[in-house]
């Protein structure tokens, strides 16, 4: 498995990582840290000096006010440098100012927690981290050279030469371990805990969206296969049976058997067409969600009052709404013991709402029903939600909301 951080490189190959690029990446990280720390110290010193010397002047107060913002460029540079030893990106996430202009930008920066976390990291880097970077580099690189050179110039201090030679093999470990520790400290300070959680939730949401997209693609493939394969074969078989019936004496046992076979083929063809219509109905593709909901109501086992005056919407919104409504009506037929159902669909302010109300016995609970939970999960993929009100004795009201844009 390819290492993504310096820690992983050391853990996976405790000795082999020496011959990889990780020690050199760690050296580059520490050297750039020393340079960044020194530069930060100079800039901070200039700001404080200029502010103190001109404290009674407006420009001096302005310069001192810039000190809290010093963490912003330091953190930005650190996020860029971390890519040397950590391939996982470190999110920023600064809030955008509500209004344009430097004052709005300054007010936004000084009121968000991330700015102060970055300032804290800048202070930590200024007063500790870059000094430790310099110390580690000196100990791992410069000190062995000094010891060996001293022994070469003065043979009486030969033990120092041996000590310096012994330090050389440990240099890659020392440098890489401290670089990894430095990077871990930087990530811990710069990344709020909720940012890491948000990134994981984003991955989960994207994974769920891919699963739903794959499911919809598979539904479309099944629909095409049913239409182009079994439906055509059954239609041809019914035609062949009709032609055979012409050659058989009417009223004979064989004629009755052929007529019965035609009836079975016709019934199978109807069932297959209903199945294909349930996968992705043609009326939904051709005429939109409103007509598709009316079509559902006309074929439902109970009287359904459908009110749907809605324009054409995007494909994934229409398909999701159709699928959820169909499943809600199926639940009514299976569990509600209802005598009538009402379906109402409308669009208000880029929000599609679909309500399904029945006069059944009630008792449906989205928290304990796998079917309703599955519908809620399906809606969550497109940013929608499902609310169910179903007291004992009824009625049951299912309320669906899906964000949409009118196409």
GROMACS .gro file of C-alpha atoms in nm:
model
  407
    1UNK     CA    1   0.000   0.000   0.000
    2UNK     CA    2   0.137   0.340  -0.095
    3UNK     CA    3   0.221   0.563   0.202
    4UNK     CA    4   0.029   0.889   0.220
    5UNK     CA    5   0.208   1.040   0.521
    6UNK     CA    6   0.555   1.030   0.671
    7UNK     CA    7   0.415   0.837   0.969
    8UNK     CA    8   0.280   0.567   0.737
    9UNK     CA    9   0.614   0.546   0.553
   10UNK     CA   10   0.800   0.482   0.879
   11UNK     CA   11   0.539   0.237   1.010
   12UNK     CA   12   0.513   0.034   0.690
   13UNK     CA   13   0.886   0.020   0.611
   14UNK     CA   14   1.089   0.101   0.924
   15UNK     CA   15   1.418   0.050   0.738
   16UNK     CA   16   1.321   0.058   0.373
   17UNK     CA   17   1.180   0.409   0.386
   18UNK     CA   18   1.539   0.539   0.405
   19UNK     CA   19   1.589   0.468   0.034
   20UNK     CA   20   1.266   0.643  -0.061
   21UNK     CA   21   1.198   1.013  -0.113
   22UNK     CA   22   1.040   1.055   0.231
   23UNK     CA   23   1.362   1.162   0.415
   24UNK     CA   24   1.431   1.419   0.144
   25UNK     CA   25   1.072   1.544   0.158
   26UNK     CA   26   1.111   1.574   0.536
   27UNK     CA   27   1.433   1.775   0.493
   28UNK     CA   28   1.254   2.009   0.250
   29UNK     CA   29   0.966   2.045   0.496
   30UNK     CA   30   1.191   2.135   0.788
   31UNK     CA   31   1.411   2.370   0.585
   32UNK     CA   32   1.106   2.553   0.451
   33UNK     CA   33   0.972   2.564   0.807
   34UNK     CA   34   1.288   2.736   0.929
   35UNK     CA   35   1.268   2.988   0.647
   36UNK     CA   36   0.897   3.050   0.706
   37UNK     CA   37   0.950   3.089   1.081
   38UNK     CA   38   1.235   3.333   1.037
   39UNK     CA   39   1.033   3.536   0.788
   40UNK     CA   40   0.733   3.541   1.024
   41UNK     CA   41   0.954   3.663   1.306
   42UNK     CA   42   1.089   3.945   1.090
   43UNK     CA   43   0.742   4.052   0.971
   44UNK     CA   44   0.601   4.041   1.324
   45UNK     CA   45   0.893   4.241   1.458
   46UNK     CA   46   0.846   4.505   1.187
   47UNK     CA   47   0.472   4.530   1.254
   48UNK     CA   48   0.517   4.563   1.631
   49UNK     CA   49   0.804   4.808   1.598
   50UNK     CA   50   0.620   5.026   1.349
   51UNK     CA   51   0.305   5.012   1.558
   52UNK     CA   52   0.481   5.102   1.884
   53UNK     CA   53   0.683   5.384   1.730
   54UNK     CA   54   0.371   5.539   1.578
   55UNK     CA   55   0.116   5.428   1.836
   56UNK     CA   56  -0.043   5.770   1.861
   57UNK     CA   57  -0.089   5.786   1.488
   58UNK     CA   58  -0.376   5.612   1.308
   59UNK     CA   59  -0.138   5.414   1.089
   60UNK     CA   60   0.029   5.270   1.396
   61UNK     CA   61  -0.298   5.140   1.534
   62UNK     CA   62  -0.378   4.993   1.193
   63UNK     CA   63  -0.044   4.812   1.185
   64UNK     CA   64  -0.103   4.664   1.531
   65UNK     CA   65  -0.453   4.556   1.421
   66UNK     CA   66  -0.293   4.351   1.143
   67UNK     CA   67  -0.111   4.128   1.393
   68UNK     CA   68  -0.411   3.891   1.446
   69UNK     CA   69  -0.423   3.841   1.068
   70UNK     CA   70  -0.063   3.732   1.053
   71UNK     CA   71  -0.180   3.375   1.106
   72UNK     CA   72  -0.371   3.369   0.775
   73UNK     CA   73  -0.069   3.370   0.538
   74UNK     CA   74   0.132   3.156   0.782
   75UNK     CA   75  -0.143   2.892   0.785
   76UNK     CA   76  -0.185   2.912   0.408
   77UNK     CA   77   0.186   2.849   0.362
   78UNK     CA   78   0.174   2.565   0.614
   79UNK     CA   79  -0.112   2.394   0.430
   80UNK     CA   80   0.094   2.411   0.114
   81UNK     CA   81   0.410   2.283   0.288
   82UNK     CA   82   0.225   1.993   0.451
   83UNK     CA   83   0.187   1.833   0.110
   84UNK     CA   84   0.556   1.745   0.135
   85UNK     CA   85   0.491   1.496   0.416
   86UNK     CA   86   0.113   1.444   0.410
   87UNK     CA   87  -0.074   1.380   0.086
   88UNK     CA   88  -0.416   1.426   0.249
   89UNK     CA   89  -0.526   1.787   0.195
   90UNK     CA   90  -0.574   2.016   0.493
   91UNK     CA   91  -0.899   2.213   0.445
   92UNK     CA   92  -0.912   2.586   0.499
   93UNK     CA   93  -1.273   2.694   0.503
   94UNK     CA   94  -1.258   3.069   0.565
   95UNK     CA   95  -1.596   3.240   0.562
   96UNK     CA   96  -1.661   3.474   0.272
   97UNK     CA   97  -1.733   3.835   0.366
   98UNK     CA   98  -2.096   3.938   0.333
   99UNK     CA   99  -1.997   4.261   0.160
  100UNK     CA  100  -1.703   4.359  -0.060
  101UNK     CA  101  -1.432   4.580   0.079
  102UNK     CA  102  -1.138   4.561   0.318
  103UNK     CA  103  -1.337   4.654   0.630
  104UNK     CA  104  -1.590   4.376   0.572
  105UNK     CA  105  -1.306   4.131   0.506
  106UNK     CA  106  -1.127   4.238   0.827
  107UNK     CA  107  -1.446   4.212   1.033
  108UNK     CA  108  -1.522   3.865   0.897
  109UNK     CA  109  -1.170   3.739   0.959
  110UNK     CA  110  -1.153   3.863   1.317
  111UNK     CA  111  -1.493   3.714   1.403
  112UNK     CA  112  -1.437   3.360   1.275
  113UNK     CA  113  -1.273   3.094   1.499
  114UNK     CA  114  -1.044   2.969   1.220
  115UNK     CA  115  -0.856   3.300   1.211
  116UNK     CA  116  -0.769   3.268   1.578
  117UNK     CA  117  -0.668   2.905   1.537
  118UNK     CA  118  -0.434   3.017   1.260
  119UNK     CA  119  -0.298   3.294   1.479
  120UNK     CA  120  -0.237   3.039   1.753
  121UNK     CA  121  -0.049   2.821   1.506
  122UNK     CA  122   0.155   3.120   1.391
  123UNK     CA  123   0.252   3.191   1.753
  124UNK     CA  124   0.335   2.823   1.812
  125UNK     CA  125   0.544   2.815   1.496
  126UNK     CA  126   0.716   3.143   1.579
  127UNK     CA  127   0.814   3.061   1.936
  128UNK     CA  128   0.868   2.684   1.919
  129UNK     CA  129   0.829   2.486   1.599
  130UNK     CA  130   1.075   2.655   1.368
  131UNK     CA  131   1.336   2.663   1.643
  132UNK     CA  132   1.290   2.289   1.688
  133UNK     CA  133   1.314   2.243   1.310
  134UNK     CA  134   1.646   2.426   1.318
  135UNK     CA  135   1.767   2.224   1.618
  136UNK     CA  136   1.677   1.891   1.454
  137UNK     CA  137   1.846   1.987   1.127
  138UNK     CA  138   2.157   2.098   1.318
  139UNK     CA  139   2.168   1.780   1.525
  140UNK     CA  140   2.101   1.545   1.233
  141UNK     CA  141   2.315   1.711   0.963
  142UNK     CA  142   2.549   1.980   1.091
  143UNK     CA  143   2.654   1.824   1.423
  144UNK     CA  144   2.790   1.494   1.276
  145UNK     CA  145   2.988   1.695   1.019
  146UNK     CA  146   3.131   1.919   1.293
  147UNK     CA  147   3.231   1.618   1.504
  148UNK     CA  148   3.400   1.436   1.215
  149UNK     CA  149   3.578   1.752   1.101
  150UNK     CA  150   3.700   1.824   1.456
  151UNK     CA  151   3.843   1.473   1.485
  152UNK     CA  152   4.014   1.510   1.150
  153UNK     CA  153   4.176   1.838   1.252
  154UNK     CA  154   4.266   1.724   1.604
  155UNK     CA  155   4.329   1.347   1.645
  156UNK     CA  156   4.313   1.377   2.024
  157UNK     CA  157   3.934   1.420   2.002
  158UNK     CA  158   3.885   1.108   1.790
  159UNK     CA  159   3.586   0.988   2.002
  160UNK     CA  160   3.392   1.283   1.866
  161UNK     CA  161   3.462   1.156   1.516
  162UNK     CA  162   3.318   0.816   1.604
  163UNK     CA  163   3.019   0.981   1.764
  164UNK     CA  164   2.957   1.192   1.455
  165UNK     CA  165   2.991   0.890   1.227
  166UNK     CA  166   2.742   0.700   1.443
  167UNK     CA  167   2.489   0.983   1.412
  168UNK     CA  168   2.486   0.980   1.030
  169UNK     CA  169   2.272   0.660   0.991
  170UNK     CA  170   2.018   0.794   1.238
  171UNK     CA  171   1.971   1.123   1.053
  172UNK     CA  172   1.691   1.002   0.820
  173UNK     CA  173   1.495   0.868   1.119
  174UNK     CA  174   1.545   1.181   1.328
  175UNK     CA  175   1.450   1.418   1.048
  176UNK     CA  176   1.151   1.218   0.922
  177UNK     CA  177   1.008   1.147   1.268
  178UNK     CA  178   1.023   1.512   1.370
  179UNK     CA  179   0.883   1.625   1.034
  180UNK     CA  180   0.592   1.384   1.081
  181UNK     CA  181   0.537   1.511   1.437
  182UNK     CA  182   0.553   1.872   1.319
  183UNK     CA  183   0.297   1.796   1.049
  184UNK     CA  184   0.066   1.621   1.295
  185UNK     CA  185   0.080   1.922   1.528
  186UNK     CA  186   0.005   2.157   1.239
  187UNK     CA  187  -0.292   1.947   1.125
  188UNK     CA  188  -0.429   1.924   1.480
  189UNK     CA  189  -0.417   2.302   1.525
  190UNK     CA  190  -0.528   2.412   1.177
  191UNK     CA  191  -0.810   2.164   1.121
  192UNK     CA  192  -1.110   2.198   1.355
  193UNK     CA  193  -1.256   1.862   1.466
  194UNK     CA  194  -1.581   1.932   1.283
  195UNK     CA  195  -1.390   1.991   0.958
  196UNK     CA  196  -1.249   1.638   0.964
  197UNK     CA  197  -1.596   1.505   1.044
  198UNK     CA  198  -1.742   1.715   0.763
  199UNK     CA  199  -1.491   1.573   0.518
  200UNK     CA  200  -1.583   1.217   0.619
  201UNK     CA  201  -1.953   1.298   0.588
  202UNK     CA  202  -1.887   1.441   0.242
  203UNK     CA  203  -1.721   1.115   0.141
  204UNK     CA  204  -2.019   0.918   0.273
  205UNK     CA  205  -2.264   1.143   0.087
  206UNK     CA  206  -2.067   1.113  -0.236
  207UNK     CA  207  -2.052   0.736  -0.195
  208UNK     CA  208  -2.428   0.723  -0.143
  209UNK     CA  209  -2.486   0.940  -0.450
  210UNK     CA  210  -2.273   0.705  -0.657
  211UNK     CA  211  -2.472   0.406  -0.531
  212UNK     CA  212  -2.804   0.571  -0.618
  213UNK     CA  213  -2.672   0.673  -0.962
  214UNK     CA  214  -2.560   0.315  -1.023
  215UNK     CA  215  -2.902   0.192  -0.909
  216UNK     CA  216  -3.082   0.428  -1.148
  217UNK     CA  217  -2.852   0.324  -1.431
  218UNK     CA  218  -2.927  -0.040  -1.359
  219UNK     CA  219  -3.301   0.032  -1.356
  220UNK     CA  220  -3.269   0.193  -1.700
  221UNK     CA  221  -3.077  -0.106  -1.832
  222UNK     CA  222  -3.340  -0.347  -1.699
  223UNK     CA  223  -3.614  -0.140  -1.860
  224UNK     CA  224  -3.440  -0.150  -2.199
  225UNK     CA  225  -3.375  -0.523  -2.169
  226UNK     CA  226  -3.739  -0.595  -2.081
  227UNK     CA  227  -3.864  -0.386  -2.371
  228UNK     CA  228  -3.621  -0.513  -2.632
  229UNK     CA  229  -3.611  -0.878  -2.521
  230UNK     CA  230  -3.896  -1.062  -2.343
  231UNK     CA  231  -4.170  -0.820  -2.452
  232UNK     CA  232  -4.085  -0.858  -2.818
  233UNK     CA  233  -4.062  -1.238  -2.787
  234UNK     CA  234  -4.398  -1.264  -2.612
  235UNK     CA  235  -4.562  -1.041  -2.872
  236UNK     CA  236  -4.420  -1.262  -3.149
  237UNK     CA  237  -4.539  -1.574  -2.966
  238UNK     CA  238  -4.893  -1.437  -2.936
  239UNK     CA  239  -4.894  -1.360  -3.310
  240UNK     CA  240  -4.776  -1.714  -3.390
  241UNK     CA  241  -5.047  -1.865  -3.173
  242UNK     CA  242  -5.307  -1.653  -3.353
  243UNK     CA  243  -5.184  -1.777  -3.693
  244UNK     CA  244  -5.189  -2.137  -3.570
  245UNK     CA  245  -5.545  -2.087  -3.453
  246UNK     CA  246  -5.648  -2.009  -3.812
  247UNK     CA  247  -5.545  -2.360  -3.919
  248UNK     CA  248  -5.736  -2.534  -3.640
  249UNK     CA  249  -6.102  -2.627  -3.654
  250UNK     CA  250  -6.303  -2.388  -3.436
  251UNK     CA  251  -6.445  -2.547  -3.121
  252UNK     CA  252  -6.195  -2.834  -3.121
  253UNK     CA  253  -5.993  -2.915  -2.804
  254UNK     CA  254  -5.676  -2.788  -2.975
  255UNK     CA  255  -5.846  -2.458  -3.057
  256UNK     CA  256  -5.947  -2.418  -2.694
  257UNK     CA  257  -5.591  -2.491  -2.582
  258UNK     CA  258  -5.451  -2.238  -2.829
  259UNK     CA  259  -5.699  -1.978  -2.710
  260UNK     CA  260  -5.601  -2.047  -2.348
  261UNK     CA  261  -5.231  -2.020  -2.441
  262UNK     CA  262  -5.297  -1.684  -2.611
  263UNK     CA  263  -5.468  -1.564  -2.293
  264UNK     CA  264  -5.171  -1.669  -2.079
  265UNK     CA  265  -4.926  -1.499  -2.314
  266UNK     CA  266  -5.136  -1.182  -2.315
  267UNK     CA  267  -5.149  -1.183  -1.933
  268UNK     CA  268  -4.772  -1.237  -1.912
  269UNK     CA  269  -4.718  -0.953  -2.158
  270UNK     CA  270  -4.937  -0.721  -1.949
  271UNK     CA  271  -4.746  -0.816  -1.633
  272UNK     CA  272  -4.416  -0.756  -1.807
  273UNK     CA  273  -4.528  -0.417  -1.934
  274UNK     CA  274  -4.643  -0.321  -1.584
  275UNK     CA  275  -4.304  -0.427  -1.451
  276UNK     CA  276  -4.121  -0.222  -1.713
  277UNK     CA  277  -4.350   0.073  -1.641
  278UNK     CA  278  -4.259   0.047  -1.272
  279UNK     CA  279  -3.887   0.052  -1.351
  280UNK     CA  280  -3.905   0.377  -1.548
  281UNK     CA  281  -4.249   0.459  -1.690
  282UNK     CA  282  -4.258   0.596  -2.040
  283UNK     CA  283  -4.517   0.854  -1.938
  284UNK     CA  284  -4.267   1.000  -1.691
  285UNK     CA  285  -4.002   1.031  -1.960
  286UNK     CA  286  -4.239   1.174  -2.220
  287UNK     CA  287  -4.478   1.393  -2.020
  288UNK     CA  288  -4.325   1.453  -1.677
  289UNK     CA  289  -4.411   1.389  -1.316
  290UNK     CA  290  -4.763   1.534  -1.315
  291UNK     CA  291  -4.891   1.297  -1.584
  292UNK     CA  292  -4.701   1.007  -1.427
  293UNK     CA  293  -4.873   1.065  -1.091
  294UNK     CA  294  -5.211   1.071  -1.262
  295UNK     CA  295  -5.119   0.745  -1.434
  296UNK     CA  296  -5.029   0.590  -1.098
  297UNK     CA  297  -5.364   0.695  -0.953
  298UNK     CA  298  -5.561   0.552  -1.246
  299UNK     CA  299  -5.403   0.211  -1.198
  300UNK     CA  300  -5.410   0.200  -0.819
  301UNK     CA  301  -5.633  -0.049  -0.640
  302UNK     CA  302  -5.801   0.226  -0.433
  303UNK     CA  303  -5.961   0.554  -0.541
  304UNK     CA  304  -5.685   0.814  -0.566
  305UNK     CA  305  -5.742   1.188  -0.592
  306UNK     CA  306  -5.436   1.328  -0.770
  307UNK     CA  307  -5.372   1.702  -0.782
  308UNK     CA  308  -5.046   1.783  -0.954
  309UNK     CA  309  -5.001   2.109  -1.140
  310UNK     CA  310  -4.622   2.115  -1.172
  311UNK     CA  311  -4.383   2.199  -1.459
  312UNK     CA  312  -4.115   1.971  -1.597
  313UNK     CA  313  -3.828   1.921  -1.353
  314UNK     CA  314  -3.484   1.768  -1.378
  315UNK     CA  315  -3.470   1.396  -1.448
  316UNK     CA  316  -3.331   1.288  -1.111
  317UNK     CA  317  -3.590   1.494  -0.920
  318UNK     CA  318  -3.882   1.354  -1.121
  319UNK     CA  319  -3.756   0.997  -1.095
  320UNK     CA  320  -3.696   1.025  -0.720
  321UNK     CA  321  -4.039   1.179  -0.659
  322UNK     CA  322  -4.207   0.914  -0.875
  323UNK     CA  323  -4.024   0.631  -0.703
  324UNK     CA  324  -4.101   0.760  -0.352
  325UNK     CA  325  -4.468   0.826  -0.432
  326UNK     CA  326  -4.509   0.480  -0.582
  327UNK     CA  327  -4.358   0.319  -0.274
  328UNK     CA  328  -4.577   0.527  -0.041
  329UNK     CA  329  -4.889   0.418  -0.232
  330UNK     CA  330  -4.771   0.056  -0.217
  331UNK     CA  331  -4.737   0.089   0.161
  332UNK     CA  332  -5.094   0.224   0.175
  333UNK     CA  333  -5.222  -0.076  -0.020
  334UNK     CA  334  -5.032  -0.323   0.199
  335UNK     CA  335  -5.075  -0.185   0.550
  336UNK     CA  336  -5.316   0.108   0.579
  337UNK     CA  337  -5.655  -0.066   0.526
  338UNK     CA  338  -5.761   0.261   0.364
  339UNK     CA  339  -6.061   0.331   0.141
  340UNK     CA  340  -5.924   0.635  -0.041
  341UNK     CA  341  -5.596   0.819  -0.094
  342UNK     CA  342  -5.507   1.176  -0.185
  343UNK     CA  343  -5.189   1.280  -0.367
  344UNK     CA  344  -5.097   1.645  -0.398
  345UNK     CA  345  -4.782   1.775  -0.569
  346UNK     CA  346  -4.670   2.135  -0.608
  347UNK     CA  347  -4.359   2.348  -0.656
  348UNK     CA  348  -4.294   2.653  -0.439
  349UNK     CA  349  -3.971   2.854  -0.444
  350UNK     CA  350  -3.758   2.578  -0.601
  351UNK     CA  351  -3.901   2.316  -0.363
  352UNK     CA  352  -4.108   2.022  -0.484
  353UNK     CA  353  -4.358   1.897  -0.226
  354UNK     CA  354  -4.558   1.575  -0.258
  355UNK     CA  355  -4.810   1.473   0.007
  356UNK     CA  356  -4.978   1.132   0.027
  357UNK     CA  357  -5.275   1.116   0.266
  358UNK     CA  358  -5.490   0.810   0.335
  359UNK     CA  359  -5.783   0.739   0.570
  360UNK     CA  360  -5.640   0.411   0.698
  361UNK     CA  361  -5.569   0.277   1.045
  362UNK     CA  362  -5.243   0.472   1.093
  363UNK     CA  363  -4.955   0.358   1.310
  364UNK     CA  364  -4.678   0.404   1.049
  365UNK     CA  365  -4.343   0.507   1.198
  366UNK     CA  366  -4.051   0.617   0.981
  367UNK     CA  367  -3.807   0.548   1.265
  368UNK     CA  368  -3.891   0.178   1.287
  369UNK     CA  369  -3.989   0.086   0.934
  370UNK     CA  370  -3.716  -0.023   0.696
  371UNK     CA  371  -3.927   0.078   0.396
  372UNK     CA  372  -3.983   0.434   0.515
  373UNK     CA  373  -3.621   0.463   0.627
  374UNK     CA  374  -3.511   0.352   0.280
  375UNK     CA  375  -3.728   0.622   0.124
  376UNK     CA  376  -3.581   0.882   0.361
  377UNK     CA  377  -3.230   0.773   0.264
  378UNK     CA  378  -3.319   0.794  -0.104
  379UNK     CA  379  -3.450   1.147  -0.055
  380UNK     CA  380  -3.146   1.251   0.146
  381UNK     CA  381  -2.926   1.184  -0.157
  382UNK     CA  382  -3.097   1.466  -0.349
  383UNK     CA  383  -3.118   1.691  -0.043
  384UNK     CA  384  -3.481   1.604   0.029
  385UNK     CA  385  -3.658   1.475   0.337
  386UNK     CA  386  -3.960   1.267   0.439
  387UNK     CA  387  -4.196   1.350   0.724
  388UNK     CA  388  -4.468   1.111   0.835
  389UNK     CA  389  -4.762   1.177   1.067
  390UNK     CA  390  -4.955   0.859   1.143
  391UNK     CA  391  -5.140   0.844   1.476
  392UNK     CA  392  -5.317   0.526   1.575
  393UNK     CA  393  -5.654   0.524   1.403
  394UNK     CA  394  -5.529   0.744   1.120
  395UNK     CA  395  -5.513   0.933   0.905
  396UNK     CA  396  -5.159   0.891   0.774
  397UNK     CA  397  -4.989   1.187   0.610
  398UNK     CA  398  -4.656   1.145   0.430
  399UNK     CA  399  -4.493   1.470   0.330
  400UNK     CA  400  -4.203   1.473   0.081
  401UNK     CA  401  -3.977   1.772   0.008
  402UNK     CA  402  -3.718   1.777  -0.272
  403UNK     CA  403  -3.513   2.083  -0.372
  404UNK     CA  404  -3.547   2.146  -0.743
  405UNK     CA  405  -3.499   2.396  -1.020
  406UNK     CA  406  -3.760   2.441  -1.289
  407UNK     CA  407  -3.611   2.323  -1.620
   0.00000   0.00000   0.00000
